[in-house]
Amino acid sequence: MLDPQDRELLLDALRPDPGMILDGAVGTSFTLDLEAMLLAPLAFALFDADGAASDPTALLAAIQQYAENIALYCDQAHIHSKPSEQKLFVLLEPSLLPVRAPNGGSFHPKLWALRFRDGHGKVRHRLLVLSRNLTFDTSWDLVVRLDEESDGALPGSDVARVLHGLDRLAASPITKSVAESVAAVRFATPEPFTHGHLHAIGLPGTNGTTDPIGQATGDRALVVSPFLGAERLAVLERLGPARSRTLVSRPDELQRLGGKTIAPWGTPMVLRSAATAGLSNGDEAADSSLQGLHAKLYVSDHGDQASWFVGSANATTSGVRRNVETLLELTGPKSKTGVGSLLSEAGKEVRLRTLLEEFPLTDPDPAEPSPADRERKRLEQIAIGLCAMDLQVHVRPRGAHFELELVLTGDPPQLDGRDELRARPVTRSSWTDASMDSKNVATLEVARVSEVTSLIAFQIEGAAGLVPPREFVMVGTLIDAPADRIDRLLIDLIPDRRRFALLLFLLLAAGDPDVNNSAFARELIAGQDGASASGNELNIPLYESLVRASARDLERLRGIDTLVTRLSTTEEGRDRLPDGFEEMWESFRPLLRQDR
């Protein structure tokens, strides 16, 4: 179990099986990188390949096709975006659901509930329970994939209960729909586990166990957690008796608590300084860039069985009293899933123990927080306070440009008189000075209507300069936004007929089980399409692809019809359509009307 060489990328785990396409996805993340969120729709499109992540047309095709089927919940104070000129962020606005934990802690769960369908309308579900966020973090994490099976050990009602709790925090028709369909199915647990149960902590209306880990008892225990709390570790001692407990964490976190606190767990363990130690088998595994620990795992042996708890909760009191968390409980035979099987060493065989080394603590007392630690915590509290306020983004035309007036209402956090606050729309890279002296904190300027967005990045910098500025993104409410904002955005993102033809084919190829179309899409993304201006000159089989889609997936054609209609509203947009395309498209529109 937990073979370090048995790895799967999150985007791979999100990808549908051949012949299936995404029908609905509900995801959760504590921290969220908007650039990483752009890549999630690529996983649902079967044309993703090297280069797709940087190809604006491939990204646009994936977002156009799947963003409306995604509901992504995240902690409202932990959305991030590096300064860029990325207009595609605007299309993510409807998918993004920032929320607060009801009990005052962090919204911290990490899972995906996915529903796929085939061309005949048959649906299948998948559940991913993770310890990682939707970011580009390169730490060691855990992911458990459970696919729908009629005789599976984990009831879908557990998943539905979590989704209904999320919907109470922020209502979404996608969340409601997936919750309704998943309730009656079952999920297969990974072998050799025989039982499964999904726990929710801190979600309204879930009525679940508030502390499923703390109520477990056993004969031997393993706790893997990057963050620790003294009170919580004392509770977790019941997972196994003294001298039968193993604790794995980060060096700085162990030092922060000190030797006296850690003593009941014996000598703790950490990842080796080179986490790939022992992975070299003459292949590329030894060149892994994974660094640091972010996985959360609790294992308790009891009799001939062992129970695992995998998910988002750290070994801290906040993880069970104040945060929103999810944990997957799995039970299996101790001989294969117990602590001994995870920590045993077997010569050259690579196991979890291969990555670990002992970390004796020489100082019995807790480490004092440094000035940088205190400053980082202060800026964090300011960010949380700002994100708890209500943000309105008033849009006003100013000649050829637009102004975004930012209005914050609510109880403002306490800033130091020397703190500097800045803001920018996520579609622009330059910062503008902001002030909390009035409700109108800043007025931002954008050059084009396509840059108008409800996603506003803030930066708070302390005068001491002890730590980097704290940056975060708030989701505001747009006031008086131009009605043609998305139309103009699409015109900017589709600069010419060639790009429209490529976009249209990728929209049709996304999720297409036809191998030839999938391979051709990869060639186009890789830039092997020349620089022609029309679909015919690109040798793209647009008509054939449209006919195939009309036979298997009329919903896809409706999405394309919306795109064509948006472009057709202006002469500039109509100029993006290849010669003869409007006439060809009219032959498909009656099919869309008849199927209603």
PDB file of C-alpha atoms in Angstrom, residues 95-327:
ATOM      1  CA  SER A  95     -18.215  28.100 -11.557  1.00  0.00           C
ATOM      2  CA  LEU A  96     -16.571  29.690  -8.522  1.00  0.00           C
ATOM      3  CA  LEU A  97     -18.327  29.446  -5.137  1.00  0.00           C
ATOM      4  CA  PRO A  98     -16.306  31.058  -2.315  1.00  0.00           C
ATOM      5  CA  VAL A  99     -17.675  30.166   1.137  1.00  0.00           C
ATOM      6  CA  ARG A 100     -16.940  30.524   4.854  1.00  0.00           C
ATOM      7  CA  ALA A 101     -16.850  27.782   7.473  1.00  0.00           C
ATOM      8  CA  PRO A 102     -19.993  28.121   9.648  1.00  0.00           C
ATOM      9  CA  ASN A 103     -18.028  27.639  12.892  1.00  0.00           C
ATOM     10  CA  GLY A 104     -15.480  30.367  12.179  1.00  0.00           C
ATOM     11  CA  GLY A 105     -12.569  28.194  11.032  1.00  0.00           C
ATOM     12  CA  SER A 106     -11.447  27.368   7.512  1.00  0.00           C
ATOM     13  CA  PHE A 107     -13.399  25.784   4.686  1.00  0.00           C
ATOM     14  CA  HIS A 108     -10.883  22.985   4.230  1.00  0.00           C
ATOM     15  CA  PRO A 109     -12.342  19.893   2.449  1.00  0.00           C
ATOM     16  CA  LYS A 110     -10.749  18.454  -0.686  1.00  0.00           C
ATOM     17  CA  LEU A 111     -12.914  16.190  -2.805  1.00  0.00           C
ATOM     18  CA  TRP A 112     -14.542  15.855  -6.228  1.00  0.00           C
ATOM     19  CA  ALA A 113     -17.908  14.252  -6.948  1.00  0.00           C
ATOM     20  CA  LEU A 114     -18.121  13.590 -10.692  1.00  0.00           C
ATOM     21  CA  ARG A 115     -20.925  12.444 -12.961  1.00  0.00           C
ATOM     22  CA  PHE A 116     -20.199  11.264 -16.505  1.00  0.00           C
ATOM     23  CA  ARG A 117     -22.579  10.187 -19.264  1.00  0.00           C
ATOM     24  CA  ASP A 118     -22.242   8.370 -22.555  1.00  0.00           C
ATOM     25  CA  GLY A 119     -23.965   9.022 -25.880  1.00  0.00           C
ATOM     26  CA  HIS A 120     -26.978   6.956 -24.807  1.00  0.00           C
ATOM     27  CA  GLY A 121     -27.591   8.954 -21.631  1.00  0.00           C
ATOM     28  CA  LYS A 122     -26.199   6.328 -19.247  1.00  0.00           C
ATOM     29  CA  VAL A 123     -24.453   7.943 -16.278  1.00  0.00           C
ATOM     30  CA  ARG A 124     -21.657   6.818 -13.996  1.00  0.00           C
ATOM     31  CA  HIS A 125     -20.234   8.522 -10.934  1.00  0.00           C
ATOM     32  CA  ARG A 126     -16.775   8.877  -9.464  1.00  0.00           C
ATOM     33  CA  LEU A 127     -15.579  10.131  -6.089  1.00  0.00           C
ATOM     34  CA  LEU A 128     -12.125  11.557  -5.420  1.00  0.00           C
ATOM     35  CA  VAL A 129     -11.052  12.147  -1.820  1.00  0.00           C
ATOM     36  CA  LEU A 130      -7.809  14.078  -1.558  1.00  0.00           C
ATOM     37  CA  SER A 131      -5.420  15.791   0.786  1.00  0.00           C
ATOM     38  CA  ARG A 132      -4.343  18.327  -1.871  1.00  0.00           C
ATOM     39  CA  ASN A 133      -5.804  21.618  -3.030  1.00  0.00           C
ATOM     40  CA  LEU A 134      -6.391  22.785  -6.586  1.00  0.00           C
ATOM     41  CA  THR A 135      -3.011  24.495  -6.864  1.00  0.00           C
ATOM     42  CA  PHE A 136       0.402  23.853  -8.386  1.00  0.00           C
ATOM     43  CA  ASP A 137       1.856  22.755  -5.044  1.00  0.00           C
ATOM     44  CA  THR A 138       4.491  20.027  -5.413  1.00  0.00           C
ATOM     45  CA  SER A 139       4.188  18.424  -1.984  1.00  0.00           C
ATOM     46  CA  TRP A 140       3.532  14.730  -1.383  1.00  0.00           C
ATOM     47  CA  ASP A 141      -0.241  14.245  -1.170  1.00  0.00           C
ATOM     48  CA  LEU A 142      -2.823  11.462  -1.185  1.00  0.00           C
ATOM     49  CA  VAL A 143      -5.763  10.827  -3.495  1.00  0.00           C
ATOM     50  CA  VAL A 144      -8.286   7.982  -3.299  1.00  0.00           C
ATOM     51  CA  ARG A 145     -10.379   7.272  -6.395  1.00  0.00           C
ATOM     52  CA  LEU A 146     -13.667   5.396  -6.025  1.00  0.00           C
ATOM     53  CA  ASP A 147     -15.741   4.511  -9.091  1.00  0.00           C
ATOM     54  CA  GLU A 148     -19.399   3.552  -9.155  1.00  0.00           C
ATOM     55  CA  GLU A 149     -20.098  -0.185  -8.831  1.00  0.00           C
ATOM     56  CA  SER A 150     -23.452  -1.810  -8.116  1.00  0.00           C
ATOM     57  CA  ASP A 151     -22.026  -3.886  -5.245  1.00  0.00           C
ATOM     58  CA  GLY A 152     -19.606  -1.250  -3.949  1.00  0.00           C
ATOM     59  CA  ALA A 153     -18.898  -0.952  -0.235  1.00  0.00           C
ATOM     60  CA  LEU A 154     -19.351   2.822   0.094  1.00  0.00           C
ATOM     61  CA  PRO A 155     -22.912   4.195  -0.115  1.00  0.00           C
ATOM     62  CA  GLY A 156     -23.577   7.141  -2.395  1.00  0.00           C
ATOM     63  CA  SER A 157     -25.880   8.526   0.292  1.00  0.00           C
ATOM     64  CA  ASP A 158     -22.702   9.547   2.173  1.00  0.00           C
ATOM     65  CA  VAL A 159     -21.628  11.625  -0.823  1.00  0.00           C
ATOM     66  CA  ALA A 160     -25.108  13.093  -1.293  1.00  0.00           C
ATOM     67  CA  ARG A 161     -25.133  14.186   2.348  1.00  0.00           C
ATOM     68  CA  VAL A 162     -21.881  16.101   1.838  1.00  0.00           C
ATOM     69  CA  LEU A 163     -23.136  17.712  -1.381  1.00  0.00           C
ATOM     70  CA  HIS A 164     -26.372  18.834   0.263  1.00  0.00           C
ATOM     71  CA  GLY A 165     -24.270  20.406   3.022  1.00  0.00           C
ATOM     72  CA  LEU A 166     -22.219  22.280   0.428  1.00  0.00           C
ATOM     73  CA  ASP A 167     -25.390  23.461  -1.272  1.00  0.00           C
ATOM     74  CA  ARG A 168     -26.544  24.950   2.023  1.00  0.00           C
ATOM     75  CA  LEU A 169     -23.357  27.040   2.122  1.00  0.00           C
ATOM     76  CA  ALA A 170     -23.767  28.233  -1.491  1.00  0.00           C
ATOM     77  CA  ALA A 171     -26.646  27.039  -3.632  1.00  0.00           C
ATOM     78  CA  SER A 172     -25.807  25.558  -7.024  1.00  0.00           C
ATOM     79  CA  PRO A 173     -28.067  23.664  -9.450  1.00  0.00           C
ATOM     80  CA  ILE A 174     -25.081  21.488 -10.381  1.00  0.00           C
ATOM     81  CA  THR A 175     -24.533  20.499  -6.751  1.00  0.00           C
ATOM     82  CA  LYS A 176     -28.234  19.717  -6.279  1.00  0.00           C
ATOM     83  CA  SER A 177     -28.332  17.631  -9.456  1.00  0.00           C
ATOM     84  CA  VAL A 178     -25.236  15.556  -8.662  1.00  0.00           C
ATOM     85  CA  ALA A 179     -26.433  15.069  -5.065  1.00  0.00           C
ATOM     86  CA  GLU A 180     -29.758  13.682  -6.302  1.00  0.00           C
ATOM     87  CA  SER A 181     -28.229  11.246  -8.781  1.00  0.00           C
ATOM     88  CA  VAL A 182     -25.390  10.018  -6.575  1.00  0.00           C
ATOM     89  CA  ALA A 183     -27.599   9.177  -3.592  1.00  0.00           C
ATOM     90  CA  ALA A 184     -28.790   5.838  -5.009  1.00  0.00           C
ATOM     91  CA  VAL A 185     -25.447   4.475  -6.240  1.00  0.00           C
ATOM     92  CA  ARG A 186     -22.553   2.728  -4.529  1.00  0.00           C
ATOM     93  CA  PHE A 187     -18.798   3.089  -4.904  1.00  0.00           C
ATOM     94  CA  ALA A 188     -16.153   0.374  -4.976  1.00  0.00           C
ATOM     95  CA  THR A 189     -13.445   0.794  -2.357  1.00  0.00           C
ATOM     96  CA  PRO A 190      -9.822   0.242  -3.456  1.00  0.00           C
ATOM     97  CA  GLU A 191      -8.571  -3.284  -2.894  1.00  0.00           C
ATOM     98  CA  PRO A 192      -8.029  -4.760  -0.373  1.00  0.00           C
ATOM     99  CA  PHE A 193     -10.383  -2.510   1.641  1.00  0.00           C
ATOM    100  CA  THR A 194     -13.789  -4.042   2.315  1.00  0.00           C
ATOM    101  CA  HIS A 195     -15.759  -1.199   3.916  1.00  0.00           C
ATOM    102  CA  GLY A 196     -15.980   2.535   3.353  1.00  0.00           C
ATOM    103  CA  HIS A 197     -17.691   5.577   4.819  1.00  0.00           C
ATOM    104  CA  LEU A 198     -17.418   9.283   3.945  1.00  0.00           C
ATOM    105  CA  HIS A 199     -17.478  11.654   6.925  1.00  0.00           C
ATOM    106  CA  ALA A 200     -18.193  15.376   6.883  1.00  0.00           C
ATOM    107  CA  ILE A 201     -17.121  17.700   9.682  1.00  0.00           C
ATOM    108  CA  GLY A 202     -18.597  21.158  10.168  1.00  0.00           C
ATOM    109  CA  LEU A 203     -21.028  21.123   7.227  1.00  0.00           C
ATOM    110  CA  PRO A 204     -24.567  22.298   7.990  1.00  0.00           C
ATOM    111  CA  GLY A 205     -27.222  19.602   8.003  1.00  0.00           C
ATOM    112  CA  THR A 206     -24.855  16.637   7.591  1.00  0.00           C
ATOM    113  CA  ASN A 207     -25.524  15.250  11.107  1.00  0.00           C
ATOM    114  CA  GLY A 208     -22.337  13.224  10.895  1.00  0.00           C
ATOM    115  CA  THR A 209     -19.854  12.243  13.571  1.00  0.00           C
ATOM    116  CA  THR A 210     -18.060  15.367  14.687  1.00  0.00           C
ATOM    117  CA  ASP A 211     -14.789  13.529  15.316  1.00  0.00           C
ATOM    118  CA  PRO A 212     -14.640  10.118  13.602  1.00  0.00           C
ATOM    119  CA  ILE A 213     -10.868   9.780  14.141  1.00  0.00           C
ATOM    120  CA  GLY A 214     -10.914  10.755  17.810  1.00  0.00           C
ATOM    121  CA  GLN A 215     -13.545   8.109  18.561  1.00  0.00           C
ATOM    122  CA  ALA A 216     -11.451   5.281  17.113  1.00  0.00           C
ATOM    123  CA  THR A 217      -9.319   3.062  19.353  1.00  0.00           C
ATOM    124  CA  GLY A 218      -6.762   0.451  18.423  1.00  0.00           C
ATOM    125  CA  ASP A 219      -3.627  -1.580  19.044  1.00  0.00           C
ATOM    126  CA  ARG A 220      -1.182   0.405  16.907  1.00  0.00           C
ATOM    127  CA  ALA A 221      -1.358   3.853  15.318  1.00  0.00           C
ATOM    128  CA  LEU A 222       0.151   5.879  12.483  1.00  0.00           C
ATOM    129  CA  VAL A 223      -0.562   9.603  12.106  1.00  0.00           C
ATOM    130  CA  VAL A 224       0.666  11.504   9.069  1.00  0.00           C
ATOM    131  CA  SER A 225      -0.105  15.209   9.232  1.00  0.00           C
ATOM    132  CA  PRO A 226       1.800  18.292   8.032  1.00  0.00           C
ATOM    133  CA  PHE A 227       0.281  20.484  10.780  1.00  0.00           C
ATOM    134  CA  LEU A 228      -0.071  19.548  14.433  1.00  0.00           C
ATOM    135  CA  GLY A 229      -1.682  20.723  17.656  1.00  0.00           C
ATOM    136  CA  ALA A 230      -0.735  19.607  21.166  1.00  0.00           C
ATOM    137  CA  GLU A 231      -4.339  19.186  22.325  1.00  0.00           C
ATOM    138  CA  ARG A 232      -5.249  17.166  19.266  1.00  0.00           C
ATOM    139  CA  LEU A 233      -2.245  14.861  19.556  1.00  0.00           C
ATOM    140  CA  ALA A 234      -3.285  14.056  23.116  1.00  0.00           C
ATOM    141  CA  VAL A 235      -6.716  12.978  21.854  1.00  0.00           C
ATOM    142  CA  LEU A 236      -5.200  10.867  19.081  1.00  0.00           C
ATOM    143  CA  GLU A 237      -3.133   8.845  21.553  1.00  0.00           C
ATOM    144  CA  ARG A 238      -6.174   6.571  21.897  1.00  0.00           C
ATOM    145  CA  LEU A 239      -5.542   5.293  18.345  1.00  0.00           C
ATOM    146  CA  GLY A 240      -2.822   3.051  19.778  1.00  0.00           C
ATOM    147  CA  PRO A 241      -1.048   2.401  23.095  1.00  0.00           C
ATOM    148  CA  ALA A 242       2.295   3.902  24.065  1.00  0.00           C
ATOM    149  CA  ARG A 243       5.325   2.608  22.163  1.00  0.00           C
ATOM    150  CA  SER A 244       2.933   1.565  19.364  1.00  0.00           C
ATOM    151  CA  ARG A 245       2.399   5.012  17.899  1.00  0.00           C
ATOM    152  CA  THR A 246       4.203   6.602  14.956  1.00  0.00           C
ATOM    153  CA  LEU A 247       3.966  10.281  14.041  1.00  0.00           C
ATOM    154  CA  VAL A 248       5.033  11.688  10.664  1.00  0.00           C
ATOM    155  CA  SER A 249       5.071  15.436  10.132  1.00  0.00           C
ATOM    156  CA  ARG A 250       7.191  18.378   8.987  1.00  0.00           C
ATOM    157  CA  PRO A 251      10.439  19.259  10.807  1.00  0.00           C
ATOM    158  CA  ASP A 252       9.394  22.853  11.537  1.00  0.00           C
ATOM    159  CA  GLU A 253       6.042  21.743  12.914  1.00  0.00           C
ATOM    160  CA  LEU A 254       7.632  19.173  15.229  1.00  0.00           C
ATOM    161  CA  GLN A 255      10.111  21.762  16.488  1.00  0.00           C
ATOM    162  CA  ARG A 256       7.323  24.251  17.032  1.00  0.00           C
ATOM    163  CA  LEU A 257       5.605  21.855  19.455  1.00  0.00           C
ATOM    164  CA  GLY A 258       8.786  20.673  21.182  1.00  0.00           C
ATOM    165  CA  GLY A 259      10.004  17.338  22.538  1.00  0.00           C
ATOM    166  CA  LYS A 260       7.735  17.186  25.616  1.00  0.00           C
ATOM    167  CA  THR A 261       4.582  17.361  23.510  1.00  0.00           C
ATOM    168  CA  ILE A 262       5.840  14.802  20.988  1.00  0.00           C
ATOM    169  CA  ALA A 263       7.300  12.385  23.578  1.00  0.00           C
ATOM    170  CA  PRO A 264       4.162  10.159  23.847  1.00  0.00           C
ATOM    171  CA  TRP A 265       4.630   9.381  20.141  1.00  0.00           C
ATOM    172  CA  GLY A 266       8.229   8.248  20.432  1.00  0.00           C
ATOM    173  CA  THR A 267      10.772   9.477  17.909  1.00  0.00           C
ATOM    174  CA  PRO A 268       8.835  11.222  15.133  1.00  0.00           C
ATOM    175  CA  MET A 269       9.558  10.787  11.452  1.00  0.00           C
ATOM    176  CA  VAL A 270       9.821  13.188   8.514  1.00  0.00           C
ATOM    177  CA  LEU A 271      10.326  12.888   4.793  1.00  0.00           C
ATOM    178  CA  ARG A 272      13.931  12.349   3.845  1.00  0.00           C
ATOM    179  CA  SER A 273      15.713  15.506   2.714  1.00  0.00           C
ATOM    180  CA  ALA A 274      15.654  14.017  -0.795  1.00  0.00           C
ATOM    181  CA  ALA A 275      12.130  12.623  -0.858  1.00  0.00           C
ATOM    182  CA  THR A 276      12.905  10.488  -3.863  1.00  0.00           C
ATOM    183  CA  ALA A 277      15.536   8.477  -1.975  1.00  0.00           C
ATOM    184  CA  GLY A 278      15.177   4.837  -2.941  1.00  0.00           C
ATOM    185  CA  LEU A 279      12.974   5.562  -5.958  1.00  0.00           C
ATOM    186  CA  SER A 280      15.679   5.185  -8.544  1.00  0.00           C
ATOM    187  CA  ASN A 281      15.205   2.039 -10.570  1.00  0.00           C
ATOM    188  CA  GLY A 282      17.101   3.209 -13.588  1.00  0.00           C
ATOM    189  CA  ASP A 283      14.121   5.294 -14.694  1.00  0.00           C
ATOM    190  CA  GLU A 284      12.985   8.876 -14.342  1.00  0.00           C
ATOM    191  CA  ALA A 285      11.314   8.409 -10.962  1.00  0.00           C
ATOM    192  CA  ALA A 286      14.387   9.628  -9.132  1.00  0.00           C
ATOM    193  CA  ASP A 287      14.049  12.998 -10.844  1.00  0.00           C
ATOM    194  CA  SER A 288      10.731  13.700  -9.129  1.00  0.00           C
ATOM    195  CA  SER A 289      10.191  17.308  -8.138  1.00  0.00           C
ATOM    196  CA  LEU A 290       7.859  16.404  -5.255  1.00  0.00           C
ATOM    197  CA  GLN A 291       9.042  18.117  -2.086  1.00  0.00           C
ATOM    198  CA  GLY A 292       7.510  18.506   1.361  1.00  0.00           C
ATOM    199  CA  LEU A 293       4.643  16.778   3.132  1.00  0.00           C
ATOM    200  CA  HIS A 294       0.979  17.705   2.672  1.00  0.00           C
ATOM    201  CA  ALA A 295      -0.668  14.276   2.980  1.00  0.00           C
ATOM    202  CA  LYS A 296      -3.056  13.523   5.855  1.00  0.00           C
ATOM    203  CA  LEU A 297      -3.503   9.906   6.941  1.00  0.00           C
ATOM    204  CA  TYR A 298      -4.584   8.207  10.176  1.00  0.00           C
ATOM    205  CA  VAL A 299      -4.239   4.436  10.523  1.00  0.00           C
ATOM    206  CA  SER A 300      -5.387   2.410  13.521  1.00  0.00           C
ATOM    207  CA  ASP A 301      -4.958  -1.369  13.863  1.00  0.00           C
ATOM    208  CA  HIS A 302      -7.683  -3.204  15.775  1.00  0.00           C
ATOM    209  CA  GLY A 303      -7.715  -6.988  15.948  1.00  0.00           C
ATOM    210  CA  ASP A 304      -7.140  -8.423  12.483  1.00  0.00           C
ATOM    211  CA  GLN A 305      -8.458  -5.240  10.826  1.00  0.00           C
ATOM    212  CA  ALA A 306      -7.083  -1.766  10.197  1.00  0.00           C
ATOM    213  CA  SER A 307      -8.958   1.487   9.672  1.00  0.00           C
ATOM    214  CA  TRP A 308      -7.697   4.364   7.543  1.00  0.00           C
ATOM    215  CA  PHE A 309      -8.909   7.951   7.621  1.00  0.00           C
ATOM    216  CA  VAL A 310      -7.818   9.855   4.506  1.00  0.00           C
ATOM    217  CA  GLY A 311      -8.760  13.382   3.580  1.00  0.00           C
ATOM    218  CA  SER A 312      -8.326  16.995   4.530  1.00  0.00           C
ATOM    219  CA  ALA A 313      -8.157  17.152   8.326  1.00  0.00           C
ATOM    220  CA  ASN A 314      -4.831  17.942   9.997  1.00  0.00           C
ATOM    221  CA  ALA A 315      -4.001  16.747  13.494  1.00  0.00           C
ATOM    222  CA  THR A 316      -5.218  20.022  15.013  1.00  0.00           C
ATOM    223  CA  THR A 317      -8.186  20.937  17.178  1.00  0.00           C
ATOM    224  CA  SER A 318      -9.468  23.343  14.527  1.00  0.00           C
ATOM    225  CA  GLY A 319      -9.703  20.417  12.139  1.00  0.00           C
ATOM    226  CA  VAL A 320     -12.589  18.932  14.134  1.00  0.00           C
ATOM    227  CA  ARG A 321     -14.085  21.894  16.013  1.00  0.00           C
ATOM    228  CA  ARG A 322     -14.027  24.916  13.689  1.00  0.00           C
ATOM    229  CA  ASN A 323     -13.213  23.850  10.133  1.00  0.00           C
ATOM    230  CA  VAL A 324     -15.210  22.183   7.404  1.00  0.00           C
ATOM    231  CA  GLU A 325     -13.442  18.914   6.563  1.00  0.00           C
ATOM    232  CA  THR A 326     -14.075  15.617   4.766  1.00  0.00           C
ATOM    233  CA  LEU A 327     -12.577  12.251   5.680  1.00  0.00           C
TER     234      LEU A 327
END
